[in-house]
Amino acid sequence: MAPSRDNLSAVLHKARDLRLEQKELPEPGPQDVVIRIHKVGICGSDVYYWHRGRTARFVVQSPMVLGHEAAGVVETVGSQVTHLRPGDRVAIEPGVPCRLCPICKAGRYNVCPAVQFCATPPVDGTLTRLYRHPADFCYKLPDHVSLEEGALLEPLTVAVYGCQRAGVGLGSRVLVCGAGPIGVVSLLTARALAAARVCVTDISPSRLEFATGQGADGTVLIDGASEEELAGRVVAALGGPPTAILECCGAAPSVRMALQAAAPRAKLAFVGRGPPDMDLPMVTITAKELEINGVFRYANCYPLALDLVASGRVQLGPLVTHRFTLEESESAFQAALDGRGIKIMISVHD
């Protein structure tokens, strides 16, 4: 097939100003590949950029291509690339660090001060027909792993890292706060890592019903009850206080409830993005010797995430509830903002 000369892209100029535009055709550097993007999942950060023009400290100040949960087919390779070739199906790890600083060399490249992350201002993302990326941050997919699953490796990798930071392992009693896409993949990952029981909380009955179908041992609806009462419901659902907590919604009452429910010396991983400041029960944290860990994206987790999917231990297919084309990107972002389904997928190439 002749290379496409079409590089239609979803470009965000400011909040609620998303335009389909032709971008310059990329050429690979010596260590890069050019990928024909096929599938891009919509992340919560993408929705914030589209709806508000910012997320956390990152603000859209110039036109930017959205999207970072992506998979596609290699079209061309750089002269020094040896592990990939045209036609290979790959998942894209969207954060590229400097690789040279002490933080990178210690293996913590996700917090490298110079990291460039797709669709984080001013770096363009992957909602584009053709995309250039460093080859060492692309992962070849086995034949039985779909391109949609390849795109979903990105949120799955967030869950893998979150589980690591929360100490999830054999016999853990795990509390997952929030049943959105990251909460659900955190549930799936905790089950794959041999957690004894997993309880999921949310304000949405339909999302909790979905979590039950994905293997949650118990669910707790956040229904206006006191934090103490909700903590008691969590402990009852788990058959004991949680030893590992994945906080995936970022709401301060949810965090306080989880800390009240927590077992002594439990670990809590902050996966969700909440307000910049938060009141926490320091006496409870101190008395229980609780460990609170931040989670910023992930590092060295893509191979494990891919193995979980390739081995069948994690099934990602049911997460995709709505599908749109690149030309329907505006409708896709509106659907995500409205909270429709679990995961929304955009087909850039069918």
Short mmCIF file of C-alpha atoms in Angstrom, two decimals:
data_model
loop_
_atom_site.label_atom_id
_atom_site.label_comp_id
_atom_site.label_asym_id
_atom_site.label_seq_id
_atom_site.Cartn_x
_atom_site.Cartn_y
_atom_site.Cartn_z
CA MET A 1 0.00 0.00 0.00
CA ALA A 2 1.34 3.42 -0.91
CA PRO A 3 2.00 5.73 2.06
CA SER A 4 -0.88 8.05 2.85
CA ARG A 5 -0.38 11.76 2.20
CA ASP A 6 -3.24 12.52 4.55
CA ASN A 7 -2.32 13.59 8.06
CA LEU A 8 -5.67 14.76 9.38
CA SER A 9 -5.38 15.62 13.07
CA ALA A 10 -7.64 16.70 15.94
CA VAL A 11 -6.10 20.01 17.04
CA LEU A 12 -7.26 21.84 20.17
CA HIS A 13 -6.81 25.62 19.91
CA LYS A 14 -8.48 26.50 23.20
CA ALA A 15 -11.27 25.17 25.41
CA ARG A 16 -14.15 23.88 23.27
CA ASP A 17 -12.32 24.80 20.07
CA LEU A 18 -11.32 21.47 18.47
CA ARG A 19 -10.52 21.57 14.76
CA LEU A 20 -9.69 18.88 12.20
CA GLU A 21 -6.59 20.08 10.40
CA GLN A 22 -3.89 18.71 8.14
CA LYS A 23 -0.51 18.54 9.90
CA GLU A 24 2.93 18.24 8.37
CA LEU A 25 3.87 14.69 7.37
CA PRO A 26 6.39 13.33 9.89
CA GLU A 27 9.76 11.88 8.93
CA PRO A 28 11.59 9.50 11.29
CA GLY A 29 14.86 10.42 12.93
CA PRO A 30 17.54 7.71 13.16
CA GLN A 31 16.00 6.17 16.30
CA ASP A 32 12.34 6.90 15.53
CA VAL A 33 9.43 5.22 13.82
CA VAL A 34 6.51 6.77 11.98
CA ILE A 35 3.26 5.05 12.97
CA ARG A 36 -0.04 4.96 11.13
CA ILE A 37 -2.31 5.52 14.14
CA HIS A 38 -5.34 3.24 14.26
CA LYS A 39 -6.87 3.49 17.75
CA VAL A 40 -6.84 6.25 20.38
CA GLY A 41 -8.68 6.07 23.69
CA ILE A 42 -9.99 9.20 25.36
CA CYS A 43 -8.49 9.87 28.78
CA GLY A 44 -9.87 12.14 31.47
CA SER A 45 -7.00 14.57 30.92
CA ASP A 46 -7.96 14.86 27.23
CA VAL A 47 -11.50 15.76 28.29
CA TYR A 48 -10.25 18.43 30.70
CA TYR A 49 -8.11 19.99 27.96
CA TRP A 50 -11.04 19.97 25.54
CA HIS A 51 -13.59 21.23 28.06
CA ARG A 52 -11.51 23.62 30.20
CA GLY A 53 -8.27 24.21 28.31
CA ARG A 54 -6.21 22.84 31.18
CA THR A 55 -5.69 20.00 33.62
CA ALA A 56 -3.85 20.47 36.92
CA ARG A 57 -0.84 22.70 36.21
CA PHE A 58 -0.84 22.07 32.45
CA VAL A 59 -2.51 24.79 30.36
CA VAL A 60 -3.16 24.86 26.60
CA GLN A 61 -1.49 28.04 25.34
CA SER A 62 -1.03 27.15 21.67
CA PRO A 63 -2.69 24.67 19.25
CA MET A 64 -2.07 21.07 20.34
CA VAL A 65 -3.06 17.66 18.95
CA LEU A 66 -4.97 15.70 21.59
CA GLY A 67 -4.69 12.00 22.52
CA HIS A 68 -2.12 9.76 24.18
CA GLU A 69 -3.69 6.28 24.56
CA ALA A 70 -2.66 4.97 21.17
CA ALA A 71 -1.73 2.01 19.00
CA GLY A 72 -1.05 1.65 15.30
CA VAL A 73 1.07 0.11 12.56
CA VAL A 74 4.67 1.05 11.86
CA GLU A 75 4.98 2.71 8.45
CA THR A 76 8.64 3.75 8.31
CA VAL A 77 11.64 3.24 10.59
CA GLY A 78 14.77 5.24 11.27
CA SER A 79 18.18 4.09 10.14
CA GLN A 80 19.25 2.89 13.61
CA VAL A 81 16.03 1.03 14.51
CA THR A 82 16.53 -2.73 14.56
CA HIS A 83 13.71 -4.21 16.71
CA LEU A 84 10.79 -2.90 14.63
CA ARG A 85 9.98 -2.94 10.93
CA PRO A 86 7.22 -1.62 8.69
CA GLY A 87 3.98 -3.50 9.24
CA ASP A 88 4.58 -4.21 12.94
CA ARG A 89 1.61 -3.44 15.19
CA VAL A 90 2.69 -1.42 18.21
CA ALA A 91 1.45 0.22 21.38
CA ILE A 92 2.90 3.63 22.15
CA GLU A 93 4.24 4.59 25.58
CA PRO A 94 3.51 8.31 25.40
CA GLY A 95 6.02 9.74 27.88
CA VAL A 96 9.57 10.22 26.61
CA PRO A 97 12.18 11.31 29.20
CA CYS A 98 15.66 12.70 28.63
CA ARG A 99 17.23 9.30 29.51
CA LEU A 100 20.38 11.10 30.78
CA CYS A 101 19.62 12.66 34.15
CA PRO A 102 20.17 10.90 37.51
CA ILE A 103 16.40 10.36 37.88
CA CYS A 104 16.20 8.56 34.53
CA LYS A 105 19.29 6.50 35.28
CA ALA A 106 17.71 5.43 38.58
CA GLY A 107 14.70 4.10 36.67
CA ARG A 108 12.24 6.82 37.76
CA TYR A 109 11.93 8.36 34.32
CA ASN A 110 8.25 9.25 34.82
CA VAL A 111 9.34 12.13 37.07
CA CYS A 112 12.19 13.26 34.83
CA PRO A 113 12.01 17.10 34.75
CA ALA A 114 12.44 17.05 30.97
CA VAL A 115 9.88 14.33 30.14
CA GLN A 116 7.76 15.06 27.07
CA PHE A 117 4.33 13.47 27.24
CA CYS A 118 1.92 13.23 24.32
CA ALA A 119 -0.90 15.79 24.45
CA THR A 120 0.61 17.63 27.41
CA PRO A 121 1.21 21.28 26.46
CA PRO A 122 3.02 22.09 24.27
CA VAL A 123 3.65 18.51 23.01
CA ASP A 124 1.34 17.18 20.29
CA GLY A 125 -0.55 13.95 20.89
CA THR A 126 -1.64 10.98 18.82
CA LEU A 127 -5.06 11.89 17.38
CA THR A 128 -3.44 12.15 13.98
CA ARG A 129 -3.13 9.85 10.97
CA LEU A 130 0.67 9.64 11.08
CA TYR A 131 2.76 10.05 14.21
CA ARG A 132 6.52 10.01 14.90
CA HIS A 133 7.74 8.47 18.15
CA PRO A 134 11.03 7.10 19.56
CA ALA A 135 11.22 3.42 18.68
CA ASP A 136 12.33 2.36 22.17
CA PHE A 137 9.01 3.61 23.56
CA CYS A 138 6.98 1.47 21.16
CA TYR A 139 6.01 -2.12 22.02
CA LYS A 140 5.29 -4.75 19.39
CA LEU A 141 1.93 -6.43 19.90
CA PRO A 142 1.48 -10.20 19.61
CA ASP A 143 -0.82 -11.22 16.77
CA HIS A 144 -3.68 -12.10 19.15
CA VAL A 145 -3.65 -8.70 20.91
CA SER A 146 -5.88 -6.19 19.12
CA LEU A 147 -5.00 -2.59 18.36
CA GLU A 148 -7.79 -1.48 20.70
CA GLU A 149 -6.17 -3.51 23.47
CA GLY A 150 -2.85 -1.95 22.49
CA ALA A 151 -4.29 1.53 23.00
CA LEU A 152 -5.76 0.46 26.34
CA LEU A 153 -2.33 -0.60 27.59
CA GLU A 154 -1.77 3.04 28.56
CA PRO A 155 -4.50 3.23 31.24
CA LEU A 156 -3.70 -0.36 32.23
CA THR A 157 -0.11 0.69 32.84
CA VAL A 158 -1.36 3.44 35.17
CA ALA A 159 -3.15 0.71 37.13
CA VAL A 160 -0.08 -1.54 37.18
CA TYR A 161 2.04 1.27 38.59
CA GLY A 162 -0.67 2.22 41.07
CA CYS A 163 -0.86 -1.37 42.31
CA GLN A 164 2.90 -1.40 42.74
CA ARG A 165 2.80 1.83 44.73
CA ALA A 166 -0.04 0.49 46.90
CA GLY A 167 1.74 -2.81 47.53
CA VAL A 168 -0.96 -5.01 45.98
CA GLY A 169 -0.01 -8.67 46.00
CA LEU A 170 -0.99 -12.17 47.05
CA GLY A 171 -3.74 -12.01 49.66
CA SER A 172 -4.21 -8.23 49.64
CA ARG A 173 -7.57 -6.75 50.57
CA VAL A 174 -7.87 -3.95 48.05
CA LEU A 175 -10.10 -0.88 48.06
CA VAL A 176 -10.51 0.89 44.71
CA CYS A 177 -12.12 4.31 45.05
CA GLY A 178 -13.81 5.24 41.79
CA ALA A 179 -15.26 2.98 39.08
CA GLY A 180 -14.27 4.98 36.04
CA PRO A 181 -11.83 3.58 33.47
CA ILE A 182 -8.78 3.79 35.76
CA GLY A 183 -10.72 2.32 38.67
CA VAL A 184 -11.89 -0.60 36.56
CA VAL A 185 -8.43 -1.39 35.19
CA SER A 186 -7.10 -1.11 38.76
CA LEU A 187 -9.68 -3.71 39.79
CA LEU A 188 -8.62 -5.98 36.91
CA THR A 189 -4.94 -5.54 37.74
CA ALA A 190 -5.42 -6.23 41.45
CA ARG A 191 -7.27 -9.45 40.59
CA ALA A 192 -4.49 -10.46 38.20
CA LEU A 193 -1.92 -9.83 40.95
CA ALA A 194 -3.68 -12.33 43.25
CA ALA A 195 -5.49 -9.94 45.59
CA ALA A 196 -7.76 -11.86 47.96
CA ARG A 197 -10.70 -9.46 47.68
CA VAL A 198 -11.39 -6.17 45.91
CA CYS A 199 -14.06 -3.63 46.83
CA VAL A 200 -14.95 -0.72 44.53
CA THR A 201 -16.71 2.51 45.50
CA ASP A 202 -18.45 5.09 43.31
CA ILE A 203 -21.35 7.53 43.18
CA SER A 204 -22.81 5.78 40.10
CA PRO A 205 -24.86 2.57 40.53
CA SER A 206 -24.38 1.69 36.85
CA ARG A 207 -20.61 1.91 37.12
CA LEU A 208 -20.63 -0.22 40.25
CA GLU A 209 -22.75 -2.76 38.40
CA PHE A 210 -20.13 -2.80 35.64
CA ALA A 211 -17.36 -3.27 38.22
CA THR A 212 -19.22 -6.24 39.68
CA GLY A 213 -19.32 -7.78 36.22
CA GLN A 214 -15.55 -7.30 35.99
CA GLY A 215 -14.86 -9.26 39.16
CA ALA A 216 -15.33 -6.91 42.12
CA ASP A 217 -16.04 -8.93 45.27
CA GLY A 218 -18.04 -6.07 46.73
CA THR A 219 -19.14 -2.53 45.94
CA VAL A 220 -20.13 0.45 48.06
CA LEU A 221 -22.32 3.22 46.70
CA ILE A 222 -21.28 6.67 47.89
CA ASP A 223 -24.78 7.86 48.76
CA GLY A 224 -24.42 10.71 51.23
CA ALA A 225 -23.81 8.59 54.30
CA SER A 226 -21.11 9.72 56.72
CA GLU A 227 -17.48 8.89 56.05
CA GLU A 228 -17.50 6.65 59.12
CA GLU A 229 -20.52 4.69 57.93
CA LEU A 230 -19.10 4.29 54.42
CA ALA A 231 -15.79 3.09 55.87
CA GLY A 232 -17.71 0.45 57.81
CA ARG A 233 -19.43 -0.71 54.64
CA VAL A 234 -16.06 -1.07 52.93
CA VAL A 235 -14.65 -3.15 55.78
CA ALA A 236 -17.74 -5.38 55.70
CA ALA A 237 -17.51 -5.82 51.91
CA LEU A 238 -13.85 -6.83 52.16
CA GLY A 239 -14.20 -9.03 55.22
CA GLY A 240 -11.65 -6.84 56.97
CA PRO A 241 -9.95 -3.46 56.61
CA PRO A 242 -8.18 -2.82 53.28
CA THR A 243 -4.43 -3.37 53.21
CA ALA A 244 -4.00 -1.60 49.86
CA ILE A 245 -5.96 1.40 48.57
CA LEU A 246 -6.07 2.78 45.05
CA GLU A 247 -7.64 6.25 45.20
CA CYS A 248 -8.83 6.82 41.62
CA CYS A 249 -11.35 9.64 41.99
CA GLY A 250 -9.43 12.40 43.76
CA ALA A 251 -12.30 13.53 46.00
CA ALA A 252 -11.22 14.54 49.51
CA PRO A 253 -14.16 12.80 51.29
CA SER A 254 -13.30 9.59 49.46
CA VAL A 255 -9.69 9.81 50.60
CA ARG A 256 -10.68 10.44 54.22
CA MET A 257 -13.15 7.56 54.16
CA ALA A 258 -10.49 5.24 52.75
CA LEU A 259 -7.99 6.23 55.44
CA GLN A 260 -10.57 5.55 58.14
CA ALA A 261 -11.25 2.11 56.69
CA ALA A 262 -7.58 1.25 56.20
CA ALA A 263 -5.77 -1.49 58.10
CA PRO A 264 -2.73 -0.48 60.15
CA ARG A 265 0.28 0.03 57.91
CA ALA A 266 -1.87 -0.06 54.79
CA LYS A 267 -0.62 1.72 51.69
CA LEU A 268 -2.66 4.25 49.74
CA ALA A 269 -1.72 5.23 46.20
CA PHE A 270 -3.04 8.55 44.89
CA VAL A 271 -3.93 7.63 41.29
CA GLY A 272 -6.73 10.13 40.65
CA ARG A 273 -6.26 13.85 40.29
CA GLY A 274 -8.01 15.88 42.97
CA PRO A 275 -7.78 19.46 44.24
CA PRO A 276 -4.32 20.99 44.78
CA ASP A 277 -4.86 21.02 48.57
CA MET A 278 -6.72 18.55 50.75
CA ASP A 279 -7.53 18.16 54.46
CA LEU A 280 -6.47 14.72 55.69
CA PRO A 281 -6.85 13.03 59.12
CA MET A 282 -3.23 13.20 60.24
CA VAL A 283 -3.93 11.58 63.61
CA THR A 284 -5.38 8.54 61.83
CA ILE A 285 -2.45 8.44 59.39
CA THR A 286 0.07 8.63 62.21
CA ALA A 287 -1.65 6.24 64.60
CA LYS A 288 -2.06 3.56 61.94
CA GLU A 289 1.37 4.26 60.38
CA LEU A 290 -0.31 4.53 56.99
CA GLU A 291 1.84 4.99 53.91
CA ILE A 292 0.61 7.47 51.29
CA ASN A 293 2.25 7.35 47.86
CA GLY A 294 1.85 9.66 44.93
CA VAL A 295 1.38 8.22 41.46
CA PHE A 296 2.53 10.22 38.45
CA ARG A 297 1.88 8.22 35.29
CA TYR A 298 4.21 5.17 35.40
CA ALA A 299 7.73 3.88 34.79
CA ASN A 300 8.93 0.52 33.46
CA CYS A 301 5.39 -0.92 33.49
CA TYR A 302 4.46 -1.33 29.80
CA PRO A 303 6.04 -4.80 29.45
CA LEU A 304 4.11 -6.12 32.47
CA ALA A 305 0.85 -4.55 31.25
CA LEU A 306 1.32 -6.13 27.83
CA ASP A 307 2.05 -9.51 29.43
CA LEU A 308 -1.13 -9.30 31.52
CA VAL A 309 -3.17 -8.80 28.37
CA ALA A 310 -1.27 -11.23 26.14
CA SER A 311 -1.54 -13.99 28.76
CA GLY A 312 -5.28 -13.46 29.16
CA ARG A 313 -5.04 -12.53 32.83
CA VAL A 314 -6.57 -9.12 32.07
CA GLN A 315 -9.40 -8.74 29.55
CA LEU A 316 -9.66 -5.17 28.28
CA GLY A 317 -12.20 -5.60 25.49
CA PRO A 318 -15.34 -5.06 27.64
CA LEU A 319 -14.12 -1.61 28.70
CA VAL A 320 -14.75 -0.10 25.26
CA THR A 321 -18.41 0.91 25.30
CA HIS A 322 -18.49 3.66 22.63
CA ARG A 323 -16.62 4.04 19.34
CA PHE A 324 -16.18 7.06 17.06
CA THR A 325 -14.14 7.98 13.98
CA LEU A 326 -11.51 10.72 13.87
CA GLU A 327 -13.99 12.91 12.01
CA GLU A 328 -16.40 12.44 14.94
CA SER A 329 -13.87 13.56 17.57
CA GLU A 330 -16.04 16.41 18.84
CA SER A 331 -18.91 14.00 19.52
CA ALA A 332 -16.50 11.57 21.16
CA PHE A 333 -15.28 14.20 23.63
CA GLN A 334 -18.83 15.26 24.40
CA ALA A 335 -19.76 11.64 25.12
CA ALA A 336 -16.77 11.35 27.46
CA LEU A 337 -17.72 14.58 29.22
CA ASP A 338 -21.27 13.28 29.65
CA GLY A 339 -19.89 10.15 31.33
CA ARG A 340 -21.35 7.75 28.78
CA GLY A 341 -20.15 4.18 29.23
CA ILE A 342 -16.66 3.36 30.47
CA LYS A 343 -14.07 3.86 27.72
CA ILE A 344 -14.52 5.76 24.47
CA MET A 345 -12.33 4.76 21.53
CA ILE A 346 -11.58 6.77 18.40
CA SER A 347 -10.67 4.95 15.17
CA VAL A 348 -8.17 7.10 13.29
CA HIS A 349 -7.77 4.42 10.62
CA ASP A 350 -10.30 1.57 10.46
#
